[in-house]
mmCIF file with all atom_site columns, C-alpha atoms in Angstrom:
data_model
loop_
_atom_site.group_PDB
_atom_site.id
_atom_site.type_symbol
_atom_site.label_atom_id
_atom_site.label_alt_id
_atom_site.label_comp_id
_atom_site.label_asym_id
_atom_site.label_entity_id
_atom_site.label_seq_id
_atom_site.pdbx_PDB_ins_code
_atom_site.Cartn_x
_atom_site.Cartn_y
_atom_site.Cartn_z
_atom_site.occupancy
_atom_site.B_iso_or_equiv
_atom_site.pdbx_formal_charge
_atom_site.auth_seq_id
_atom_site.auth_comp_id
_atom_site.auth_asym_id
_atom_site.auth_atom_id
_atom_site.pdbx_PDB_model_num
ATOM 1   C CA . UNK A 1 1   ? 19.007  -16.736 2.213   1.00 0.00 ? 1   UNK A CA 1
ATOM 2   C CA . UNK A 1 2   ? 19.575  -18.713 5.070   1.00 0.00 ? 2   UNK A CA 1
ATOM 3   C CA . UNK A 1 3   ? 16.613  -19.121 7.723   1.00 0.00 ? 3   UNK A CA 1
ATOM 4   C CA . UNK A 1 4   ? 18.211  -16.363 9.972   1.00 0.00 ? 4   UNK A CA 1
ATOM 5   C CA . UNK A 1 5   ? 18.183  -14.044 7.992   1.00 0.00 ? 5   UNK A CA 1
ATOM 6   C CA . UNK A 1 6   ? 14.434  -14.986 7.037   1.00 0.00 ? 6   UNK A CA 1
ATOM 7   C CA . UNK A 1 7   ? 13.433  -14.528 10.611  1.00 0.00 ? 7   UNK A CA 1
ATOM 8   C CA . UNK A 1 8   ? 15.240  -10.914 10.432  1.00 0.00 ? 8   UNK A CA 1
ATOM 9   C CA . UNK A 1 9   ? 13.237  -10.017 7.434   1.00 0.00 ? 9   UNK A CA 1
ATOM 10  C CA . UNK A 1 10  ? 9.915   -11.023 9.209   1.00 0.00 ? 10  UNK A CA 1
ATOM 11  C CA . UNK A 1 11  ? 11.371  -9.150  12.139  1.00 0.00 ? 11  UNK A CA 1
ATOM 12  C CA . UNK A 1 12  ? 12.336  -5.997  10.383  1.00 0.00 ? 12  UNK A CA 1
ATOM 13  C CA . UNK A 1 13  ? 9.520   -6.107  7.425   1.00 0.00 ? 13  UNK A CA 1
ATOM 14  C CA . UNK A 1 14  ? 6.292   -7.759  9.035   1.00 0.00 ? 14  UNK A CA 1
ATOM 15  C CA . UNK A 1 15  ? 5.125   -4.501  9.795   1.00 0.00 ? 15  UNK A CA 1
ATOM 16  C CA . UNK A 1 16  ? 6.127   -2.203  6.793   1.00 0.00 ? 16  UNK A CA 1
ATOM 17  C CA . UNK A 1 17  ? 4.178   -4.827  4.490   1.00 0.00 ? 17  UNK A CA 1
ATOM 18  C CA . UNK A 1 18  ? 1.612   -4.752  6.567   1.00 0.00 ? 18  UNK A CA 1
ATOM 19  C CA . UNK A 1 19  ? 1.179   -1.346  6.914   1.00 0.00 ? 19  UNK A CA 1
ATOM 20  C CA . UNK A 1 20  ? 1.073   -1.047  2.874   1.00 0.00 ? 20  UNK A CA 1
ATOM 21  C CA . UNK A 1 21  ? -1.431  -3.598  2.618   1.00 0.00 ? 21  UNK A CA 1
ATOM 22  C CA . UNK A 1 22  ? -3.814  -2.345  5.575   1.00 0.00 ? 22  UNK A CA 1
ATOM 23  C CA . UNK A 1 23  ? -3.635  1.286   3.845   1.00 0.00 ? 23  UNK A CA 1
ATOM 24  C CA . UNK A 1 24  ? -5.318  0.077   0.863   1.00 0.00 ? 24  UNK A CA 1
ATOM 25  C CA . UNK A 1 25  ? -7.705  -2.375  1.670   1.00 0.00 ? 25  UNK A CA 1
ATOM 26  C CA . UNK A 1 26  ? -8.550  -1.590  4.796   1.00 0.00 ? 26  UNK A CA 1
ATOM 27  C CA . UNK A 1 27  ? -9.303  -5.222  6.547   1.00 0.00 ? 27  UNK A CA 1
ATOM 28  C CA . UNK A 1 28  ? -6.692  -5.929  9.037   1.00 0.00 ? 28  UNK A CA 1
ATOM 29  C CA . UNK A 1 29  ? -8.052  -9.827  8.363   1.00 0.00 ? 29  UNK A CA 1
ATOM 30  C CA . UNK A 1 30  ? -6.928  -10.094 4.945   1.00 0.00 ? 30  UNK A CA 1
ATOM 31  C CA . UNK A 1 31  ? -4.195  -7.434  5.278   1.00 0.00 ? 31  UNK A CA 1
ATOM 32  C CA . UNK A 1 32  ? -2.604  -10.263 7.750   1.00 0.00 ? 32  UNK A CA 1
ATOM 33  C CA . UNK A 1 33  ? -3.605  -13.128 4.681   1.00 0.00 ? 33  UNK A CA 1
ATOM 34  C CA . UNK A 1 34  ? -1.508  -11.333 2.368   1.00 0.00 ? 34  UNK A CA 1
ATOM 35  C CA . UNK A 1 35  ? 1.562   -10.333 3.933   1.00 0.00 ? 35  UNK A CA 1
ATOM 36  C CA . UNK A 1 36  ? 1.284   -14.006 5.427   1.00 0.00 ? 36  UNK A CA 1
ATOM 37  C CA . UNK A 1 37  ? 1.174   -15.142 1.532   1.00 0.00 ? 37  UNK A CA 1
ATOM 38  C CA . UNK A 1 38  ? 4.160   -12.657 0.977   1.00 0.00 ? 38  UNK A CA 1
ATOM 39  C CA . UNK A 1 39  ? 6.395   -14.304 3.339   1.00 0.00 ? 39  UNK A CA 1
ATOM 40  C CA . UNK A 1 40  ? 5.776   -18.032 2.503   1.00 0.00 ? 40  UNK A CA 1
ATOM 41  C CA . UNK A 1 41  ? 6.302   -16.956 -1.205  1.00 0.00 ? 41  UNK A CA 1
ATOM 42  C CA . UNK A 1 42  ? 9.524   -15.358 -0.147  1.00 0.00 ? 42  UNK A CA 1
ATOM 43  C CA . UNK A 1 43  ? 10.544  -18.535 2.111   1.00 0.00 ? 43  UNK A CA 1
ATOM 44  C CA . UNK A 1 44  ? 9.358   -20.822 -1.005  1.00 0.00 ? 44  UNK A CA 1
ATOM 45  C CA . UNK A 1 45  ? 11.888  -18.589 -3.104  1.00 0.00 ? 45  UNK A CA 1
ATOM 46  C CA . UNK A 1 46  ? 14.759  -18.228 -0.337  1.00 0.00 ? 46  UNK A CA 1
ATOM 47  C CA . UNK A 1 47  ? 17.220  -19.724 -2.275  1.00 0.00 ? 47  UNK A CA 1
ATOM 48  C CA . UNK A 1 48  ? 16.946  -17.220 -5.262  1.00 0.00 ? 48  UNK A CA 1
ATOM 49  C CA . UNK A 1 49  ? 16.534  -14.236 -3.554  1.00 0.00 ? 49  UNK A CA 1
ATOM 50  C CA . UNK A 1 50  ? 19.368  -12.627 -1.609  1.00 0.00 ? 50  UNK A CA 1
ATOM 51  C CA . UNK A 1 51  ? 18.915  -10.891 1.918   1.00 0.00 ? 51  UNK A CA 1
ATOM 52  C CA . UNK A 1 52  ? 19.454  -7.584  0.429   1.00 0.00 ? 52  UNK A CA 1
ATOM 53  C CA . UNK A 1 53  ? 16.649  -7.920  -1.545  1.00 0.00 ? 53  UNK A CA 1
ATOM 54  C CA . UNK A 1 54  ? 14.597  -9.276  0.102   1.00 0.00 ? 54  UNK A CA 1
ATOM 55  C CA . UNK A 1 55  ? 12.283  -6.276  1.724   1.00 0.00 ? 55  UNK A CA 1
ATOM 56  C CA . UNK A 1 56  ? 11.910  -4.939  -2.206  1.00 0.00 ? 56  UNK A CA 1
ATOM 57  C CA . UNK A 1 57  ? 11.049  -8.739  -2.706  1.00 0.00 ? 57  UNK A CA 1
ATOM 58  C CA . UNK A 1 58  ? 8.505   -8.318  -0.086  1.00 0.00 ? 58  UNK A CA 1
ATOM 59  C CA . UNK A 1 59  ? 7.167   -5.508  -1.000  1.00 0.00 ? 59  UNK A CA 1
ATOM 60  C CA . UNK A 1 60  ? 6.422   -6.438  -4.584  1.00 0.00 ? 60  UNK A CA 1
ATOM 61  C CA . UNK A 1 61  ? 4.726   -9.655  -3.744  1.00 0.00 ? 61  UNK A CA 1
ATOM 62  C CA . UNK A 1 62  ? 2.275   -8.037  -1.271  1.00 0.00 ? 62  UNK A CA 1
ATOM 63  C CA . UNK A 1 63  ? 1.652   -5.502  -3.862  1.00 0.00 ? 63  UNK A CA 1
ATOM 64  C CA . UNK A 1 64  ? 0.732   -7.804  -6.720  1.00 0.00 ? 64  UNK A CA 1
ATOM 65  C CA . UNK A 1 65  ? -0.801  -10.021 -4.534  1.00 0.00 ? 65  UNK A CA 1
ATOM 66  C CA . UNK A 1 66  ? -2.727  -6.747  -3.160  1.00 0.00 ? 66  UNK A CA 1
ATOM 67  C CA . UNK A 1 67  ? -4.332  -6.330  -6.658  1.00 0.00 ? 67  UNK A CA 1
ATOM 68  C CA . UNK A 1 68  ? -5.172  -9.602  -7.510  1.00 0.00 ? 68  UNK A CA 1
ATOM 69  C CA . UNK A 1 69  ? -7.341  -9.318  -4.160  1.00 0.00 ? 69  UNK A CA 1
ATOM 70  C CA . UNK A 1 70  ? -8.622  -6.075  -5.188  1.00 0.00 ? 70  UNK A CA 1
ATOM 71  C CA . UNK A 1 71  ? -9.192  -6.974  -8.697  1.00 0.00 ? 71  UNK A CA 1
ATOM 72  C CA . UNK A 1 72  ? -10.812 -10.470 -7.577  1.00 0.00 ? 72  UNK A CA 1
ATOM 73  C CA . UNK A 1 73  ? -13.264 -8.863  -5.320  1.00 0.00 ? 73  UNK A CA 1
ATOM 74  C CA . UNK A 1 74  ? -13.769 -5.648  -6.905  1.00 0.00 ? 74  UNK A CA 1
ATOM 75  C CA . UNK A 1 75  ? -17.296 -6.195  -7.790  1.00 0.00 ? 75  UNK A CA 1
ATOM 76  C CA . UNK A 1 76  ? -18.673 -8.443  -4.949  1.00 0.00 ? 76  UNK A CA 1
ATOM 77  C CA . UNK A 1 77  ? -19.607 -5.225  -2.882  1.00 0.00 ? 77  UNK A CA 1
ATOM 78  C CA . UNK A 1 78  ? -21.847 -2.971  -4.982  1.00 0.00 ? 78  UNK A CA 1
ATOM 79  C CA . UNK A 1 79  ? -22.198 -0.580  -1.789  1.00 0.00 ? 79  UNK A CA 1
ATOM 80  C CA . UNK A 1 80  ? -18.140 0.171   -1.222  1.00 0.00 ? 80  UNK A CA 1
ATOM 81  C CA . UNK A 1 81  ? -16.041 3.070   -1.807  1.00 0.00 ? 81  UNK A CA 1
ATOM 82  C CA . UNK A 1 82  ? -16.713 6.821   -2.730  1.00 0.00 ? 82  UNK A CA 1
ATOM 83  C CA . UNK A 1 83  ? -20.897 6.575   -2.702  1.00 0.00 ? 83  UNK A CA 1
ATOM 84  C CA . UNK A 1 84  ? -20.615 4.806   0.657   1.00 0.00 ? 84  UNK A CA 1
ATOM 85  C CA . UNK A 1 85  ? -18.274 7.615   2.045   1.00 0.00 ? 85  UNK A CA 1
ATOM 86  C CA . UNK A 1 86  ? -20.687 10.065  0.753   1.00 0.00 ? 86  UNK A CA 1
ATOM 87  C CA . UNK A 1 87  ? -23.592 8.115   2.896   1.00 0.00 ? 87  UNK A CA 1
ATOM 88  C CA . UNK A 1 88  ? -22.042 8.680   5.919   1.00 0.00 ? 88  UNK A CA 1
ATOM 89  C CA . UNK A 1 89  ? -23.085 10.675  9.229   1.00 0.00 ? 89  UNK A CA 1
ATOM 90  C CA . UNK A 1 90  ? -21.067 13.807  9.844   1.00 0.00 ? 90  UNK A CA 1
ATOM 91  C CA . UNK A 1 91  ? -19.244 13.520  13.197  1.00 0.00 ? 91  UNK A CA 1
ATOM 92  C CA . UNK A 1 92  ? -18.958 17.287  12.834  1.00 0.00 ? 92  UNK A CA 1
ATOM 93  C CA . UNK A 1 93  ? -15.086 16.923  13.734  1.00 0.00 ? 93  UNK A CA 1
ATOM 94  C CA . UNK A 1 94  ? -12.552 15.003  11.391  1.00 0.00 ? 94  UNK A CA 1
ATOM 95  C CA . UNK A 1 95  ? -8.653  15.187  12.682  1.00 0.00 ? 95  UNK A CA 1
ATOM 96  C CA . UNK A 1 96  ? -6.372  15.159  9.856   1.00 0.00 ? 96  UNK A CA 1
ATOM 97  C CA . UNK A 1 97  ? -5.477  11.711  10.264  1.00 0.00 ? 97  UNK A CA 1
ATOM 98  C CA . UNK A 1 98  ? -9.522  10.845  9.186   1.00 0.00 ? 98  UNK A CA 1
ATOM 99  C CA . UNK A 1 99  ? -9.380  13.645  6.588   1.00 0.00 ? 99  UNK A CA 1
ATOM 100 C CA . UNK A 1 100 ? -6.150  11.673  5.069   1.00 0.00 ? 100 UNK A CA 1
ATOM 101 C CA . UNK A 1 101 ? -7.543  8.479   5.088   1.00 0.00 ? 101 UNK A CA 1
ATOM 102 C CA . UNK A 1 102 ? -10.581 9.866   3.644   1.00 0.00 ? 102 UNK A CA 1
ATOM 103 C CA . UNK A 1 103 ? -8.349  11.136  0.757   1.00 0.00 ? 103 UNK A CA 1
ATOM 104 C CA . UNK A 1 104 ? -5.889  8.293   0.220   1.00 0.00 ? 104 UNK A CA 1
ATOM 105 C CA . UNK A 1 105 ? -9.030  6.217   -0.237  1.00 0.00 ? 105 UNK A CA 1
ATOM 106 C CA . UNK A 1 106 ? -10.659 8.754   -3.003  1.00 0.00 ? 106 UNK A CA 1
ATOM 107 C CA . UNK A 1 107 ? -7.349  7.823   -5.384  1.00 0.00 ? 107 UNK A CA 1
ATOM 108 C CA . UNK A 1 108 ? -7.066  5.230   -7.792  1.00 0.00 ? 108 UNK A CA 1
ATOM 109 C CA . UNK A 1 109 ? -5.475  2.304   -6.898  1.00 0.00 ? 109 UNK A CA 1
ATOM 110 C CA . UNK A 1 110 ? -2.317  2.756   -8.585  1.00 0.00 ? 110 UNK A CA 1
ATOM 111 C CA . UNK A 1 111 ? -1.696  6.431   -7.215  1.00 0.00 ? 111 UNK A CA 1
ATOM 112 C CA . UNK A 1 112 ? -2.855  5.280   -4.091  1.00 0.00 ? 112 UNK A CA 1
ATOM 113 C CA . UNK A 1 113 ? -0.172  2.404   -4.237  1.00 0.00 ? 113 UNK A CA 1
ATOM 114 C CA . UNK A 1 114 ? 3.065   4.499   -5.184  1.00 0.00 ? 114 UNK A CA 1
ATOM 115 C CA . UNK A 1 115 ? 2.249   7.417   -2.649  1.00 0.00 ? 115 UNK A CA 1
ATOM 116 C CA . UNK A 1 116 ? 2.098   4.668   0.083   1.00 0.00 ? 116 UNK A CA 1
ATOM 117 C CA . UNK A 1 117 ? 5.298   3.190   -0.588  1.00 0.00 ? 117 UNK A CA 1
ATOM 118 C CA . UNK A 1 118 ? 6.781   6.639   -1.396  1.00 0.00 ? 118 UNK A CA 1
ATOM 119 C CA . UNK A 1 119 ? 5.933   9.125   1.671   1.00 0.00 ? 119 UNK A CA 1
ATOM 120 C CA . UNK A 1 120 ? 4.740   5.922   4.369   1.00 0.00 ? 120 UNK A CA 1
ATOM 121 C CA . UNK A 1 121 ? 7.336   3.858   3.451   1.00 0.00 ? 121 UNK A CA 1
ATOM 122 C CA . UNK A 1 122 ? 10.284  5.685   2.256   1.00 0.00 ? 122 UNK A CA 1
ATOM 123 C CA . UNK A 1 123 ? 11.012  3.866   -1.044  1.00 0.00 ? 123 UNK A CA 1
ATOM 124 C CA . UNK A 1 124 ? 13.333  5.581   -3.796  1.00 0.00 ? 124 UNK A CA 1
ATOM 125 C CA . UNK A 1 125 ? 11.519  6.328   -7.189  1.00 0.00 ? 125 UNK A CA 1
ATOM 126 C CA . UNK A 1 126 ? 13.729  3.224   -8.824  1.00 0.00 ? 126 UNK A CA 1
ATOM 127 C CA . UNK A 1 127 ? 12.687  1.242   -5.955  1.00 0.00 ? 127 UNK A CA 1
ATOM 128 C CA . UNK A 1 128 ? 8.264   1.953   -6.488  1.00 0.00 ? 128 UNK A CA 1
ATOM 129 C CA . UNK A 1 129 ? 8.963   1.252   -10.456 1.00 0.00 ? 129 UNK A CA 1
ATOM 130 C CA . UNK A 1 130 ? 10.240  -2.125  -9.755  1.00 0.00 ? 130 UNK A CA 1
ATOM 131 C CA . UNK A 1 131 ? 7.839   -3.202  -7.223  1.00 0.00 ? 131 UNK A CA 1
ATOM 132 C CA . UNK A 1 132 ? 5.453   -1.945  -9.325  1.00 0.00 ? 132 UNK A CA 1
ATOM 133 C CA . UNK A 1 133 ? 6.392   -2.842  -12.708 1.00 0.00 ? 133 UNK A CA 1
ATOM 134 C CA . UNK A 1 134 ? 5.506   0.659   -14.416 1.00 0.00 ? 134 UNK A CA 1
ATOM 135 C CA . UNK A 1 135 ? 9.153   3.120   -15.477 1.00 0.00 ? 135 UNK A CA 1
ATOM 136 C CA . UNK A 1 136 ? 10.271  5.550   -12.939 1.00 0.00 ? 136 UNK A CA 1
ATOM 137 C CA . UNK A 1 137 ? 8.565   8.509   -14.905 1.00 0.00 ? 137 UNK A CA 1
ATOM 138 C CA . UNK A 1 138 ? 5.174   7.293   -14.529 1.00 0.00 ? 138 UNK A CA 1
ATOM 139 C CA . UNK A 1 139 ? 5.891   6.533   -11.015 1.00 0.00 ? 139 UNK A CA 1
ATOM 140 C CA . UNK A 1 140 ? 6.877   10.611  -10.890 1.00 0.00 ? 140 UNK A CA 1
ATOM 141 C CA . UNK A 1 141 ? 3.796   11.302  -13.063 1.00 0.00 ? 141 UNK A CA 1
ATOM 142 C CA . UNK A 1 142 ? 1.712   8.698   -10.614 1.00 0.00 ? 142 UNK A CA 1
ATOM 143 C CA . UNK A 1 143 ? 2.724   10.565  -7.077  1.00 0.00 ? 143 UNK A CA 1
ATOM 144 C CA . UNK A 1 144 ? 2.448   14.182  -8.727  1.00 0.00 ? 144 UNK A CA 1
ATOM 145 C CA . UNK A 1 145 ? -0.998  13.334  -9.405  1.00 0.00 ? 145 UNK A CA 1
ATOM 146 C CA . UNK A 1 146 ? -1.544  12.036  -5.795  1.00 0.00 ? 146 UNK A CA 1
ATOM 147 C CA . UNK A 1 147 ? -0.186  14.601  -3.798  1.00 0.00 ? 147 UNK A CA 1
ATOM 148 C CA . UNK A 1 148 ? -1.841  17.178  -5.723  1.00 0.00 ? 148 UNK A CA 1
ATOM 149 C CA . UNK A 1 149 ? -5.455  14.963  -5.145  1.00 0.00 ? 149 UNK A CA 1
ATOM 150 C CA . UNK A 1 150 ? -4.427  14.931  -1.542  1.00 0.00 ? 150 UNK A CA 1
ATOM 151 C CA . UNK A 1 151 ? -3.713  18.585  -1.271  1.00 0.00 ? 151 UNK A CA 1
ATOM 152 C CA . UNK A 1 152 ? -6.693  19.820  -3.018  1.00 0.00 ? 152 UNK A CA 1
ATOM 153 C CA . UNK A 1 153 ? -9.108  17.336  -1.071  1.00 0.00 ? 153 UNK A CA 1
ATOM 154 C CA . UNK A 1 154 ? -7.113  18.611  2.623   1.00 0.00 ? 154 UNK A CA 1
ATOM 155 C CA . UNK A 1 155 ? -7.643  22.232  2.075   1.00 0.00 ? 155 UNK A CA 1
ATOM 156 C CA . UNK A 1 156 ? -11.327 21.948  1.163   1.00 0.00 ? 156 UNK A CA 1
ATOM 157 C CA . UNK A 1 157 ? -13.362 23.614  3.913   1.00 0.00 ? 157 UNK A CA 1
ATOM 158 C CA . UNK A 1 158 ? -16.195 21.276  3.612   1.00 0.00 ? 158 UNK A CA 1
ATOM 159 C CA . UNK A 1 159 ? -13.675 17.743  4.696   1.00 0.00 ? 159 UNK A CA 1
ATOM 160 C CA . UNK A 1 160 ? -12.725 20.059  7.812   1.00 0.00 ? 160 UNK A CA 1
ATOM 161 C CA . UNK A 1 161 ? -15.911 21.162  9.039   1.00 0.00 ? 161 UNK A CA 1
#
């Protein structure tokens, strides 16, 4: 990869990755660490990995790199995710976009993962498996179980009221 065509990945990319990353973790600071880290590991690896490749290359590095974070710091706040959602003043009006994120951050990681870079980002099922690293059936299996989450938590009457 020569260095234009690295500038027209960070052009065309920078956002998509960072997008994924913000979606799950939800700190724009370290969102903006890791896509950083996903870039200099792609620059560091230029020479073996072609321009074609390289927003799959991208993606996959932010997303491993996503859960190491996660797994690294998974117990350093005991007051985080669905008890500290559940602790939380009703503004008496959600839009859907609150009521989504409100969802997307009830899944597991790994559903919450493949539906991202399935129905935000537009990857094929082939692509998800290789970023990450499960077959393309459990990637099915993985968004099936997602969407169906995500439907069921949306048409509750209590998250729109």
């Amino acid at each position: 990869m020569t260095v234009r065509e690295y500038n027209q990945c960070v052009d065309k990319y920078a956002d998509g990755v960072f997008r994924f990353v913000l979606k799950n973790i939800k700190d724009s600071d370290i969102s903006n660490d890791i896509v950083q880290d996903s870039f200099l590991k792609l620059w560091k690896h230029a020479d073996k990995v072609s321009y074609k490749k390289a927003r799959s290359y991208l993606f996959t590095t932010a997303y491993h790199t996503l859960i190491d974070y996660t797994r690294k710091h998974k117990f350093e706040s005991p007051g985080s995710g669905i008890a500290e959602s559940a602790n939380t003043i009703d503004h008496g009006y959600s839009d859907l976009k609150e009521i989504l994120d409100e969802a997307l951050s009830r899944l597991p990681e790994i559903q919450k993962a493949v539906v991202l870079l399935r129905d935000y980002e537009g990857y094929a099922y082939k692509e998800i498996a290789g970023i990450t690293g499960l077959n393309e059936t459990q990637v099915k299996v993985y968004i099936y179980r997602a969407r169906t989450t995500l439907k069921n938590y949306i048409v509750s009457l209590d998250h729109v009221i």
